[in-house]
Every structure is written in structure tokens, then in C-alpha cells.
XYZ file of C-alpha atoms in Angstrom:
736
model
C 0.001 -0.010 -0.043
C 1.360 3.474 -0.856
C 1.986 6.241 1.707
C -0.638 8.423 0.025
C -3.179 5.662 0.308
C -2.628 5.365 3.917
C -3.010 9.150 4.376
C -6.240 9.142 2.594
C -7.691 6.898 5.206
C -6.754 9.158 8.118
C -9.630 11.375 9.224
C -9.387 14.770 10.973
C -6.926 17.605 10.947
C -3.829 18.632 12.856
C -3.235 21.637 14.978
C -1.555 24.642 13.422
C 1.826 26.121 14.697
C 0.226 28.512 17.175
C -3.041 27.033 18.548
C -5.959 24.809 17.624
C -6.904 25.633 14.045
C -10.111 25.838 12.167
C -10.886 23.148 9.741
C -9.284 23.402 6.296
C -11.101 25.519 3.632
C -13.786 23.532 1.829
C -14.695 21.337 4.887
C -18.257 21.237 6.177
C -17.205 22.954 9.443
C -15.560 25.916 7.674
C -18.851 27.522 6.784
C -20.210 27.273 10.422
C -19.697 29.999 12.888
C -16.890 29.432 15.451
C -18.008 28.199 18.771
C -17.502 30.309 21.818
C -14.219 29.861 23.677
C -14.318 26.510 25.595
C -13.608 26.513 29.221
C -10.485 24.497 28.729
C -8.405 24.279 32.060
C -4.979 25.788 31.749
C -2.022 23.406 31.724
C -0.180 23.598 35.091
C 3.201 25.103 34.945
C 4.987 22.345 36.775
C 3.562 19.119 35.263
C 6.165 16.389 35.795
C 5.256 14.627 32.581
C 5.019 17.556 30.227
C 7.207 17.391 27.140
C 7.688 13.594 27.231
C 10.366 12.855 24.506
C 9.832 10.394 21.668
C 11.217 6.933 21.704
C 14.953 7.025 20.796
C 16.172 4.949 17.841
C 12.856 4.922 15.882
C 13.280 3.911 12.316
C 10.831 6.241 10.718
C 11.868 5.473 7.157
C 11.484 1.715 7.785
C 8.086 2.218 9.464
C 6.707 4.224 6.625
C 8.223 1.791 4.001
C 6.714 -1.296 5.630
C 4.182 -2.953 3.328
C 0.575 -2.565 4.422
C -2.756 -4.065 3.267
C -6.034 -2.161 3.605
C -8.453 -4.732 2.370
C -10.959 -5.950 4.925
C -11.913 -3.706 7.819
C -10.532 -4.707 11.151
C -7.437 -6.498 9.711
C -4.136 -4.995 11.050
C -2.284 -3.389 8.202
C 1.169 -4.398 9.402
C 0.168 -7.955 10.072
C -0.420 -11.032 7.833
C -2.647 -10.354 4.900
C -5.973 -12.078 4.571
C -5.793 -15.403 2.839
C -6.456 -15.749 -0.820
C -9.084 -18.361 -2.102
C -6.164 -20.823 -2.848
C -4.566 -20.275 0.561
C -7.899 -20.931 2.168
C -8.206 -24.145 0.233
C -4.651 -25.133 1.136
C -5.162 -24.686 4.789
C -8.435 -26.561 4.802
C -8.072 -29.136 7.749
C -10.743 -31.283 6.145
C -8.031 -33.294 4.230
C -5.234 -34.643 6.344
C -1.684 -34.384 4.907
C -0.973 -38.091 4.806
C -4.193 -38.822 2.930
C -3.586 -35.966 0.567
C -0.064 -37.269 -0.387
C -1.204 -40.873 -0.606
C -3.975 -39.885 -3.014
C -1.565 -37.805 -5.132
C 0.966 -40.738 -5.244
C -1.671 -43.301 -6.285
C -2.884 -41.114 -9.025
C 0.672 -40.514 -10.210
C 1.378 -44.316 -10.366
C -1.887 -44.941 -12.243
C -1.097 -42.143 -14.639
C 2.338 -43.537 -15.264
C 0.942 -47.002 -15.988
C -1.716 -45.601 -18.356
C 0.824 -43.515 -20.209
C 3.251 -46.496 -20.529
C 0.685 -48.888 -22.006
C -1.278 -46.291 -23.885
C 1.904 -44.755 -25.258
C 3.089 -48.099 -26.588
C -0.103 -48.778 -28.367
C -0.321 -45.308 -29.839
C 3.374 -45.398 -30.916
C 2.791 -48.717 -32.713
C -0.265 -47.473 -34.508
C 1.529 -44.133 -35.640
C 4.483 -46.112 -37.009
C 2.298 -48.429 -39.117
C 0.055 -45.479 -40.158
C 2.732 -42.809 -41.030
C 5.723 -44.992 -42.051
C 4.501 -45.111 -45.825
C 4.325 -41.274 -45.983
C 7.111 -39.838 -43.841
C 9.567 -42.798 -43.600
C 11.654 -43.671 -40.505
C 13.184 -40.376 -39.966
C 12.869 -37.004 -38.097
C 9.226 -36.364 -39.169
C 8.041 -39.626 -37.540
C 10.044 -38.907 -34.393
C 8.694 -35.321 -34.125
C 5.127 -36.605 -34.656
C 5.582 -39.089 -31.890
C 6.878 -36.483 -29.426
C 3.977 -34.246 -30.148
C 1.428 -37.146 -29.606
C 3.263 -38.105 -26.293
C 2.952 -34.525 -25.146
C -0.689 -34.443 -25.801
C -1.108 -37.696 -23.902
C 0.894 -36.290 -20.943
C -1.279 -33.140 -20.875
C -4.497 -35.197 -21.017
C -3.255 -37.495 -18.233
C -2.038 -34.592 -15.996
C -5.401 -32.873 -16.466
C -7.316 -35.966 -15.584
C -5.236 -37.581 -12.780
C -3.884 -34.241 -11.538
C -7.469 -33.215 -10.734
C -8.355 -36.466 -9.018
C -5.094 -36.549 -7.105
C -5.222 -32.731 -6.236
C -1.698 -32.239 -7.520
C -2.017 -28.369 -7.560
C -2.988 -28.414 -3.792
C 0.008 -30.697 -3.059
C 2.256 -28.240 -4.952
C 1.002 -25.163 -3.110
C 1.127 -26.810 0.219
C 4.487 -28.734 0.097
C 6.226 -27.658 -2.990
C 5.786 -23.787 -3.323
C 7.088 -22.688 0.151
C 10.543 -24.401 -0.200
C 10.727 -23.125 -3.769
C 10.160 -19.568 -2.633
C 12.744 -19.924 0.170
C 15.354 -21.080 -2.361
C 14.557 -18.244 -4.668
C 14.866 -15.697 -1.940
C 18.221 -17.269 -0.834
C 19.545 -17.205 -4.516
C 18.230 -13.594 -4.955
C 20.324 -12.416 -1.919
C 23.505 -14.058 -3.238
C 23.822 -12.418 -6.596
C 26.999 -10.505 -7.760
C 27.586 -7.085 -6.252
C 25.011 -7.922 -3.478
C 22.289 -6.495 -5.682
C 18.912 -8.071 -4.602
C 16.846 -9.480 -7.484
C 13.075 -9.145 -6.869
C 11.256 -12.361 -6.393
C 8.127 -12.571 -8.439
C 5.020 -12.246 -6.199
C 6.964 -11.044 -3.098
C 6.476 -7.561 -1.726
C 9.538 -5.366 -2.205
C 9.119 -2.259 0.052
C 10.807 0.859 -1.337
C 12.236 3.536 1.024
C 9.843 6.397 1.516
C 10.791 10.101 2.030
C 9.019 10.969 5.309
C 9.047 14.754 4.441
C 8.174 14.573 0.733
C 5.133 16.847 1.145
C 7.237 19.456 2.911
C 10.045 19.427 0.216
C 7.544 20.567 -2.382
C 6.818 23.750 -0.327
C 9.957 24.404 1.895
C 13.432 25.458 1.177
C 16.071 22.605 1.715
C 17.487 24.645 4.603
C 14.170 24.618 6.431
C 14.294 20.753 6.651
C 17.925 20.271 7.479
C 17.190 19.806 11.228
C 14.313 17.524 10.813
C 16.356 15.404 8.383
C 19.215 15.103 10.810
C 16.825 14.046 13.589
C 15.213 11.494 11.272
C 18.549 9.991 10.499
C 19.511 9.896 14.347
C 16.192 8.174 15.096
C 14.762 11.084 17.172
C 11.530 11.384 15.111
C 8.647 9.194 16.158
C 5.496 8.127 14.477
C 3.536 10.691 16.512
C 5.955 13.544 15.220
C 5.394 12.432 11.618
C 1.717 12.240 11.796
C 1.393 15.526 13.619
C 3.499 17.597 11.306
C 2.064 16.128 8.127
C -1.465 16.732 9.413
C -0.441 20.287 10.295
C 0.666 20.801 6.752
C -2.577 19.536 5.361
C -4.354 22.051 7.602
C -2.351 25.148 6.645
C -1.370 24.390 3.113
C -3.914 26.846 1.520
C -3.146 29.563 4.072
C 0.279 31.247 3.089
C 0.645 33.188 6.426
C 0.113 29.995 8.592
C 2.120 27.912 6.118
C 5.105 30.235 6.471
C 4.716 29.998 10.265
C 4.732 26.207 10.098
C 7.931 26.055 7.924
C 9.639 28.481 10.232
C 8.758 26.296 13.236
C 10.038 23.200 11.523
C 13.243 24.991 10.581
C 13.852 26.154 14.205
C 12.491 23.170 16.240
C 12.572 20.233 13.884
C 10.304 17.407 14.908
C 9.265 19.287 18.079
C 7.444 21.902 16.025
C 3.708 22.220 16.402
C 3.783 20.020 19.563
C 0.693 19.181 21.508
C -0.185 21.961 24.051
C 1.023 19.614 26.831
C 4.466 19.452 25.242
C 4.390 15.608 25.038
C 5.423 13.860 21.911
C 4.902 10.351 23.022
C 3.414 8.261 25.775
C 5.485 6.822 28.624
C 5.179 3.036 28.794
C 3.379 2.268 25.516
C 2.277 -1.324 25.765
C 0.150 -2.099 22.730
C 1.105 -2.239 19.106
C -0.007 0.781 17.038
C 0.088 1.828 13.442
C -0.629 5.530 13.480
C -0.383 5.692 9.710
C -3.643 3.750 9.557
C -4.666 4.805 13.105
C -4.912 1.171 14.246
C -4.336 -0.431 17.516
C -3.737 -4.245 17.597
C -6.102 -6.321 19.639
C -5.261 -10.064 18.929
C -5.218 -12.810 16.290
C -8.150 -14.629 14.829
C -7.824 -18.297 15.655
C -7.455 -20.909 12.905
C -10.730 -22.763 13.837
C -13.738 -23.644 11.817
C -15.983 -21.168 13.571
C -13.975 -18.396 11.999
C -14.479 -17.582 8.371
C -11.586 -18.927 6.261
C -10.557 -15.467 5.066
C -9.887 -14.189 8.585
C -8.079 -17.150 10.097
C -4.607 -16.285 11.128
C -5.069 -12.512 10.546
C -4.398 -9.897 13.255
C -7.402 -7.674 14.234
C -7.150 -4.010 15.105
C -9.496 -1.129 15.977
C -9.480 2.224 14.270
C -11.841 5.184 14.231
C -13.703 3.776 11.310
C -14.740 0.815 13.496
C -14.903 2.687 16.827
C -17.230 5.197 15.141
C -20.066 2.600 15.521
C -19.290 2.053 19.195
C -18.240 -1.124 20.878
C -19.899 -3.100 23.800
C -17.806 -5.687 25.673
C -19.443 -7.958 28.248
C -17.471 -10.292 30.638
C -16.999 -11.066 34.227
C -14.241 -9.415 36.215
C -10.844 -10.730 35.668
C -11.279 -11.913 31.982
C -9.144 -8.983 30.572
C -11.767 -6.397 29.542
C -9.768 -3.525 31.052
C -6.167 -4.777 30.329
C -6.775 -6.198 26.818
C -9.418 -3.692 25.528
C -10.037 -0.582 27.430
C -6.373 0.288 28.061
C -5.131 -0.319 24.480
C -8.033 1.752 23.120
C -7.340 4.485 25.531
C -3.627 4.406 24.699
C -4.332 4.533 20.957
C -6.702 7.633 21.284
C -4.246 9.326 23.501
C -1.543 8.868 20.829
C -3.928 10.202 18.195
C -4.690 13.169 20.373
C -0.897 13.911 20.531
C -0.949 13.827 16.724
C -3.783 16.186 16.620
C -6.414 13.865 15.235
C -8.516 12.815 18.214
C -10.056 13.793 21.621
C -10.573 11.140 24.315
C -12.438 10.891 27.610
C -11.611 7.872 29.831
C -14.098 7.205 32.652
C -13.352 4.522 35.255
C -12.609 3.741 38.837
C -9.662 5.321 40.486
C -8.127 1.827 40.796
C -8.670 0.813 37.208
C -5.411 0.523 35.204
C -6.336 2.783 32.251
C -2.896 4.207 31.897
C -0.739 6.579 34.163
C -1.804 10.118 34.751
C 1.082 11.183 32.507
C -1.044 10.077 29.548
C -3.651 12.703 30.150
C -3.860 16.410 30.003
C -6.821 16.772 32.428
C -7.174 14.285 35.325
C -10.397 14.664 37.321
C -10.209 12.843 40.601
C -12.971 13.965 42.999
C -12.137 13.101 46.570
C -8.265 13.101 45.889
C -6.209 15.791 47.422
C -3.922 15.574 44.394
C -6.664 16.364 41.866
C -5.883 19.486 39.813
C -9.162 19.813 37.977
C -12.807 19.741 38.613
C -15.777 18.875 36.460
C -18.285 21.358 35.219
C -21.823 20.087 36.320
C -23.373 21.689 33.294
C -20.697 20.567 30.758
C -20.361 24.169 29.341
C -23.744 23.747 27.722
C -24.739 26.930 25.719
C -28.429 26.469 26.775
C -29.544 26.532 30.397
C -32.268 24.175 29.558
C -29.920 21.611 28.017
C -27.619 21.954 31.032
C -30.417 21.430 33.570
C -31.706 18.366 31.582
C -28.224 16.733 31.588
C -27.842 17.267 35.227
C -31.315 15.876 36.136
C -30.656 12.729 34.030
C -27.412 12.188 35.934
C -28.871 12.677 39.375
C -31.929 10.522 39.197
C -31.433 6.853 40.041
C -32.677 4.252 37.576
C -35.707 3.329 39.610
C -36.910 6.965 39.456
C -36.443 7.390 35.716
C -40.134 7.782 35.175
C -39.959 11.135 37.005
C -37.243 12.389 34.631
C -39.509 14.956 32.992
C -40.536 16.691 36.083
C -36.969 16.689 37.412
C -35.740 18.359 34.276
C -38.472 21.034 34.539
C -37.664 21.630 38.196
C -33.947 22.228 37.465
C -34.680 24.342 34.379
C -37.014 26.574 36.406
C -33.916 27.514 38.610
C -30.870 27.206 36.386
C -32.289 29.613 33.789
C -33.194 32.353 36.133
C -30.049 31.949 38.139
C -27.799 32.291 35.098
C -29.749 35.356 34.038
C -29.278 36.942 37.473
C -25.767 36.150 38.292
C -24.199 35.399 34.814
C -23.122 31.997 35.853
C -24.666 28.610 36.713
C -25.517 27.866 40.346
C -23.053 25.900 42.446
C -23.858 22.608 44.145
C -25.000 24.109 47.569
C -26.847 27.078 45.898
C -28.761 24.732 43.578
C -29.535 22.367 46.607
C -30.935 25.327 48.657
C -33.067 26.567 45.834
C -34.501 23.211 45.200
C -35.489 22.824 48.826
C -37.069 26.221 48.657
C -34.947 27.866 51.455
C -36.374 31.304 51.935
C -33.079 33.187 52.065
C -31.820 31.585 48.906
C -35.048 32.201 47.076
C -35.263 35.881 48.065
C -31.637 36.346 47.051
C -32.446 34.998 43.582
C -35.458 37.277 43.152
C -33.487 40.330 44.387
C -30.656 39.448 41.905
C -33.134 39.201 39.025
C -34.740 42.462 39.963
C -31.353 44.194 40.021
C -30.549 42.692 36.589
C -33.972 43.810 35.245
C -34.837 40.155 34.467
C -37.555 39.557 37.020
C -40.508 40.035 34.751
C -39.002 37.701 32.081
C -38.684 34.914 34.608
C -41.633 35.631 36.940
C -43.681 32.851 35.476
C -40.833 30.275 35.883
C -40.384 31.184 39.518
C -44.126 31.188 40.267
C -44.517 27.751 38.709
C -41.625 26.447 40.888
C -43.125 27.857 43.990
C -46.499 26.320 43.163
C -45.007 22.792 42.777
C -42.796 23.119 45.866
C -43.963 20.814 48.713
C -46.385 18.835 46.670
C -46.332 15.081 46.767
C -44.955 14.810 43.233
C -42.386 17.623 43.621
C -38.918 16.239 42.663
C -37.115 19.174 44.313
C -36.346 17.486 47.600
C -35.237 14.314 45.865
C -32.780 16.239 43.670
C -31.511 18.233 46.583
C -30.861 14.929 48.453
C -28.973 13.553 45.470
C -27.028 16.808 45.130
C -25.946 16.546 48.807
C -23.930 13.474 47.809
C -21.611 15.853 45.830
C -21.679 18.563 48.480
C -19.157 16.872 50.651
C -15.880 18.123 52.070
C -13.898 15.484 50.247
C -15.279 17.093 46.900
C -14.445 20.663 47.831
C -13.577 22.521 44.573
C -14.286 19.559 42.325
C -17.587 20.959 41.059
C -19.217 24.386 40.385
C -18.647 26.322 43.594
C -21.300 28.313 45.445
C -20.409 31.917 46.284
C -21.831 34.605 48.470
C -21.812 38.394 48.723
C -19.876 40.247 46.009
C -18.092 36.922 45.059
C -21.442 35.713 43.834
C -21.142 37.673 40.589
C -17.382 37.740 40.230
C -14.984 35.431 38.520
C -13.278 32.329 39.842
C -11.613 32.714 43.227
C -7.798 31.911 43.661
C -8.491 28.759 45.660
C -10.883 27.174 43.088
C -9.816 24.438 40.752
C -10.343 24.931 37.088
C -13.383 23.065 35.817
C -13.325 20.953 32.760
C -16.225 21.430 30.332
C -17.042 18.716 27.786
C -17.683 21.096 24.957
C -13.786 21.442 24.771
C -14.002 18.285 22.609
C -13.169 20.567 19.703
C -9.634 20.325 20.798
C -7.275 17.292 21.027
C -7.498 16.874 24.677
C -6.888 13.657 26.723
C -9.188 13.535 29.807
C -9.337 10.941 32.589
C -12.187 10.909 35.059
C -11.360 8.829 38.201
C -14.392 7.734 40.126
C -14.240 7.269 43.958
C -16.160 3.995 43.715
C -14.811 2.605 46.916
C -15.166 5.531 49.190
C -18.256 7.252 47.680
C -20.054 4.721 45.442
C -23.361 6.633 44.882
C -21.518 9.902 44.258
C -19.357 8.062 41.796
C -22.385 6.784 39.972
C -23.723 10.279 39.564
C -20.250 11.526 38.225
C -20.059 8.784 35.679
C -23.552 9.517 34.433
C -22.715 13.218 34.332
C -19.528 12.641 32.378
C -21.015 10.182 29.909
C -24.175 12.257 29.348
C -22.123 15.439 28.698
C -19.892 13.605 26.320
C -22.689 12.283 24.222
C -24.358 15.695 24.064
C -21.105 17.617 23.327
C -19.865 15.207 20.670
C -23.195 15.352 18.826
C -23.296 19.110 18.580
C -19.674 19.892 17.818
C -19.245 22.391 15.044
C -15.846 21.075 13.985
C -15.908 17.358 13.683
C -12.493 16.953 12.125
C -11.309 15.281 15.388
C -12.523 11.799 16.356
C -14.074 12.069 19.748
C -13.641 8.764 21.731
C -15.190 7.710 24.984
C -13.931 4.755 27.020
C -16.060 3.680 30.137
C -14.527 0.943 32.177
C -17.749 -0.037 33.938
C -20.825 1.266 32.094
C -23.485 -0.537 34.201
C -24.454 2.719 35.975
C -24.472 5.024 32.977
C -26.602 3.254 30.480
C -30.217 4.446 30.218
C -32.665 5.343 27.416
C -30.831 8.610 26.790
C -27.397 6.946 26.541
C -28.761 4.508 23.976
C -30.125 7.366 21.832
C -26.809 9.227 22.302
C -24.915 6.230 21.048
C -26.899 6.022 17.888
C -26.060 9.766 17.130
C -22.285 9.230 17.509
C -21.948 7.394 14.248
C -22.747 10.481 12.239
C -20.646 12.792 14.597
C -17.249 11.271 13.995
C -17.326 9.848 17.478
C -17.662 6.569 19.291
C -17.635 4.890 22.650
C -16.220 1.637 24.113
C -18.461 0.457 26.943
C -17.563 -2.397 29.344
C -20.078 -4.396 31.307
C -19.698 -7.352 33.777
C -23.018 -8.613 32.904
C -26.218 -7.562 31.123
C -28.243 -8.365 34.214
C -27.038 -4.972 35.560
C -29.279 -3.285 32.915
C -32.995 -3.064 32.840
C -34.331 -5.781 30.494
C -36.026 -3.126 28.342
C -32.626 -1.604 27.493
C -30.575 -4.699 26.579
C -31.860 -5.184 23.047
C -31.871 -1.526 22.073
C -28.270 -1.292 23.483
C -27.161 -4.129 21.160
C -28.894 -2.434 18.267
C -27.301 0.961 18.989
C -23.636 -0.288 18.782
C -21.885 -1.818 15.838
C -19.211 -3.830 17.691
C -19.992 -6.547 20.241
C -17.507 -8.491 22.232
C -18.156 -11.511 24.472
C -15.406 -12.497 27.039
C -15.082 -16.052 28.646
C -17.378 -16.898 31.435
C -20.415 -14.761 30.570
C -23.764 -16.180 31.729
C -25.874 -18.202 29.292
C -28.670 -15.619 29.509
C -26.111 -12.979 28.438
C -24.888 -15.284 25.705
C -28.444 -15.635 24.385
C -28.512 -12.012 23.272
C -25.205 -12.231 21.512
C -26.291 -15.459 19.730
C -29.530 -13.838 18.565
C -27.655 -10.682 17.357
C -25.047 -12.684 15.489
C -27.711 -14.781 13.874
C -27.418 -18.016 11.910
C -25.123 -19.375 9.152
C -25.465 -22.229 6.627
C -23.295 -25.179 7.424
C -22.781 -28.696 6.031
C -24.010 -31.202 8.563
C -23.048 -34.878 8.376
C -25.274 -37.489 9.813
C -23.585 -41.031 10.197
C -25.725 -44.008 10.714
C -24.143 -47.267 11.874
C -25.741 -50.687 11.657
C -24.494 -54.212 12.108
C -23.282 -55.851 8.818
C -25.482 -58.741 8.052
C -24.659 -59.022 4.350
C -22.976 -61.921 2.462
C -23.019 -65.633 2.558
C -21.693 -68.365 4.794
C -18.025 -67.547 4.240
C -18.420 -63.932 4.779
C -20.489 -64.370 7.966
C -17.919 -66.782 9.251
C -15.050 -64.396 8.660
C -17.015 -61.543 10.352
C -17.643 -63.800 13.386
C -13.922 -64.675 13.680
C -12.937 -61.032 13.337
C -15.490 -60.058 15.991
C -13.912 -62.480 18.419
C -10.433 -61.229 17.565
C -11.369 -57.457 17.765
C -13.896 -57.537 20.501
C -16.672 -55.850 18.511
C -18.998 -56.694 15.633
C -18.491 -55.281 12.138
C -20.777 -52.407 11.174
C -21.715 -50.597 8.140
C -21.865 -46.760 7.867
C -24.122 -44.547 5.817
C -23.294 -40.790 5.632
C -25.818 -38.117 4.795
C -24.745 -34.557 4.298
C -27.202 -31.701 4.184
C -27.018 -27.837 4.457
C -28.704 -26.475 7.584
C -28.823 -23.145 9.428
C -27.087 -23.112 12.784
C -26.207 -20.352 15.276
C -22.743 -18.919 14.649
C -22.190 -19.019 18.390
C -24.629 -20.716 20.671
C -25.228 -19.336 24.247
C -23.657 -22.535 25.806
C -20.516 -22.183 23.588
C -20.085 -18.623 24.747
C -20.656 -19.524 28.377
C -18.593 -22.767 28.530
C -16.297 -23.227 25.606
C -14.418 -19.908 25.263
C -10.817 -20.346 26.501
C -9.123 -17.825 28.754
C -7.395 -14.881 27.146
C -9.801 -15.102 24.176
C -12.997 -13.275 23.187
C -15.604 -13.429 20.301
C -15.614 -10.087 18.589
C -17.865 -8.725 15.774
C -17.494 -5.322 14.336
C -19.068 -2.821 11.891
C -17.579 0.030 10.039
C -19.204 3.343 9.790
C -20.154 2.713 6.158
C -21.944 -0.479 7.302
C -19.287 -2.933 6.294
C -19.517 -5.875 8.790
C -16.867 -8.057 10.314
C -18.267 -11.360 11.288
C -18.036 -12.839 14.788
C -14.441 -14.135 15.253
C -12.666 -16.035 17.973
C -9.849 -13.878 18.747
C -6.689 -14.642 20.884
C -6.085 -11.442 22.929
C -2.879 -12.753 24.504
C 0.479 -11.484 23.374
């Protein structure tokens, strides 16, 4: 595959030399108005992991020159290519090797005997027929040779097909022949390699060819030296080439980019964190195709022949339909799926092509803090950032609705409409009065109807000349307060779980006096707002599941709900927005399912991990399976969980063989006497067998197979690309 072909598959744009750029001219986002400035938390000045250097000794030219294949989706481009039709037949385990060789040898012997006797007869007839005309000379000899060649061709066609000689050659003759040809090609005069027919011959690729067409040779001297010294990593190459694509048609910004490359080499246009790589990379990545390796499809009959032995990988094209993984604790969901995907998206964020939000317990191994720009760890004294309760939503009604969905437990979802209305009747007037959203304690007091808080809101609205506009909202809230169906007290009780000393500064603060309308105070943490997904940020949300489980549930629902909303309304969708949730049992509801369906068209996707589907309401299980394009079953799932996987993956036509055995009673006296003697010697009676073959529909994977047969370190995985191309269910070895 050519380098240009790989670049065409990459989605998104890179950052420009100075800041996050607008999309290139001509894109769908270029005609839209720019969004208001996002509340992106500032990078701390003393981050210990800022400016992580690239891996030393990286062979950039060799990496770019490596042959890649981009046929079927989900196949790792740097791994083995999918099998051709002949290779599938050659690897068919239905014909044992000894039987294949014996069959070929018997057909060869018969063909030789037929040629020997048939050739003698034909030769004698030719001599008697042609002797009077051509004599006993060269003409007769030539004619005999031609007839013999015709006989040989006919016999090879006939007996070669019955003996499967082409299959024997491809399986046992061709591999040694190729090895000898390669050995001979490398031993030619002058050590010049002779290309072997059919073998891929990678040619060295100029990593900076796109720059050379626009830059002066002096501008690329430093980056060329760094490339030769192995100081330019795959992240650097992708980031700089994507930056060039972004500013190519803007002369002023193009000049700034070339100046930065001349002065800083591969460090130009670095990510705002200063990092150029991830410390402790564990998974195998191909950033040219934006793939991360998951495992190898097993060579078993359950897997389609064209996928057996291939390596499977995930990329934004497949993640764009979202992926649901189900399996008990300890089966490798986090270590073999969530962490590699989080690592891949963090690398792509450093290259300026993705934004990622990773949500999980504070004890989950989802990568070190140095992988992330923003680490939100409520309850931790070392947490530098907080989470905006309202996600930076532009609309007060939308912000209140997201908060209400996060606060309500699943058993009270039927009261969601009244809860949203109650919050909207407070958040909108409060924002109009104070120019900001209410903090946790302020909102709790207003929901409870505390007289002091209520009077303060009305006075502020009067001072801002907004009282008449919101008088109806306030009056309606006052009428419903205290009634049996008023959700205000319930919402206030749920907010109290977040209004704890351990979470001080982690959410929107409450202020009093003159500070109520002023900006952030010096002791407040910067709050991260989800609408910053327009930028290549890496965000980690650590949930205090052990110390504050119910508060952690609210935070998880809040982060996931805000992501789904923000990713769907982004104006610039050039970056892939990825979400990884280590335990999604608390965040999935009807709104989550609808949000997942919208991600496919928003250049975004999610990876959701579940221990069991029983954690979800039964009414949500089938819609959730329909909302995601990727499904993954780990060993040890319950049979009732496997039932939904089996129904989703459907049936497949298979050849079923029925063998019927019956005692052999045929023959006369001598044959029956021989069978009796053999039965005495062998200890069992002779039987006859009748075999019936028929095509029937069977489940690709039955619930019992998923629950009982899957070996450890494996999983059954099916995927769907954004364009609808499916990858059938495959048994994948995730080890290694």
C-alpha cells in the first residue's frame, strides 16, 4: 500500500503552529460560525510529565516503508494479509496431509501406467500409419513426441485433478521453492537483490516529501538530521504532516509552520502539553492507519476462512459505531481492550487527530496520569481539576436536563420529565441573574425552597432587570414546591452526595456576597467542560467507587451524558471524539442508547464495558445491542447474556453430516464366518456406515458455547464500520 493511500484513510486535521486551528477550507465545518471559547483548563506550569520525549532509535523510514494492506476492515495493516482463495483451500483441515499425499501418489502411479501402456499402443499405430508417408526419420520422431506431449497433458489434467496435485504443490512444493529463490536472490553479484516474483519489495519512503515541495532545503535540515538519528517518532510524523494539510492553503500560517520546522525540527507544532509520546506504551500501534492491535483470529472452523490467522485491530472507522464488551471481572476487559484503546486515542490526540475521555474507577489500570492532560479525581487531594456540572452547555435548559438525568437513579427514571423541569426553572433564572450557573449548595438550597436563597435569587433578578421575564418560571416552581410529586427534595438529596468536604472545589462552587457575581476565586480548581472536545484533549475521570459509590455513579452518568451531548453538537468534527467507560453498568439508560446512535454521524464513538447484562433493565438490553456496531463476549459470561449475543449474530449455513451405523449382516456363509472370527479377535462386531450430508442453518455461536467453551485470554468479537461493512463474529486470541 502506498503512503498516499494510507494518508487518505486518516480522518481529521492537525493543530496549526500556534493553537488549535479551524478546519481546512472547503470542509463542512468551515462555513459554520466558530463556537464560543471553551472552558479549557489551563495546563499547570509544573507538570512532571510535560514534554515527554519520543522513543529514541525509531526507524521512521522503515516504518513508513513497511508494506501494508487495507482490504477487509478490522485487519491489522502491518500484520499477515488475509488469505486468498487458494490459501484458504490449502489450509483446509478437512484433508489430512498423509491422505492428500497418498492420494496424489496413487494417481501418479496410475497415470504413469496408463501412459506407459497407452503410449506403446499409440506409438505402434503411428508407426504403421505414418511410415509409408514420412519414412523412418525426423518427421516420424517429431510426430511421436507431439502425440506423447498431448497424452501427458491429458493425463495430467485427468489424474492431477483427481489427485489434487495443484494443492500438493502449493502446500508442500511452493514454500521451499520460494525460500530457495529468496536465498538465491540475496547471493547475486555485487550484493544486488533481485526481486522475487510475487514477493512484496518495500521501497524507502521520504518522510518529508510533502514538505519538500513547499519548503526550502535549509528549512528541513534539522528534521532530516533528527530522522537519521532516530529522534523522530511516528507521532511527530503524523502531527507535522497533518499540520501541513491544515495550513497548506493559508500562506501566512504555512510560513509560520515552515519556520517552526526549521527552528525546532520534529518538536514543532507540539501538543499543548509538550508531550510527543506516551510513557510506557504497551500495545502495538500503526498511526499511519490509526490502528491498535487487539489480537489474532484463531484458525478454527468457527472463524470464516478469510480471517483465520489474521491480526485484528481497531481504528476510528470501527470505533465510530461504538463497541460493547461483556464479561466477568478478571477476564481481561480492562487490560486487553479498554487500556489499549485509551492508549491509541491518547496517541492520536498527541498527533492532533482525536480527543478522548476515559471514565473509570480510580483503581482501574487505564494508563498513568502522564498520559492525560486533564485528570479529574474527585475526593483526591492531588486532583488538579474539577468537572463542570453543566458541561459548558450553551443552553440553560440543556444543562439542567443533563444534570437531572445524571442525578436521578434508575428506579426513578419515570420522574425524569418533572426533574428536568424543576432544574430548568432554577438554572435559567439563576444564570440570568448572576451570569453563571448555580453551584452545588446554591442549587440544593433553591430546590429545597430555602427562603433566604429564594429571596436572594429574586433580588438579583430584579437588580438585573430580568424579574418580569422569569416571573412565570419562578411562580410555577413555587406552586409545585412541597407537593407530593415535587422532585425538588429528591434532587436536593442527590446533590448533597456531591456537597461533601472531600469534593471541595471539584464541582461548580457556590459563592456569596460580592463573590456571587465575580469570577473564579484563587483557591478554586479549574473546571473541565465537555464542549472542549473541539480540541485534541486527553481527559481521565477517576471515580471514587470505593469511598463514595453513589456519588461516583452520579459523576459517571454526568461525564457520559455530557460527552454524548457535546460530541453530537460539535461544530468542528475533524477530530475523532472517543469515549472509554470501564464499567458502564451505571451510565446506560434510554438517553445513553439514543446518544450512542447519534455518535456514528458525529465522527465519534464509545467503548463500553459491562460485567453482565443483568445490571441493565431488561427493556434496555436489546436497544443497546442495536445501538452499537461492535460486540465482544469474554469467557465466562452467563448463558442468558450469551443468548442476546447469539440472537444478534444470527445463523449461518453449514454442512451437517449424519452418520448411521448398523450391524453388517450381508454376504453368504463364508463372509459371515469371517465376520464372526474377526468379532472374536477385535472384540466388536462389524458395522456398516451410511453418511448423509445436508445444508442447515445453525447459530454462529450458541449461548452454551459462549458460556462454557471460550478459553481464557480469548473473546468473540464482531465489528461494523461506519459505512456499514461488517466483520463477522471471530474467536480472537487477545494474549501477546
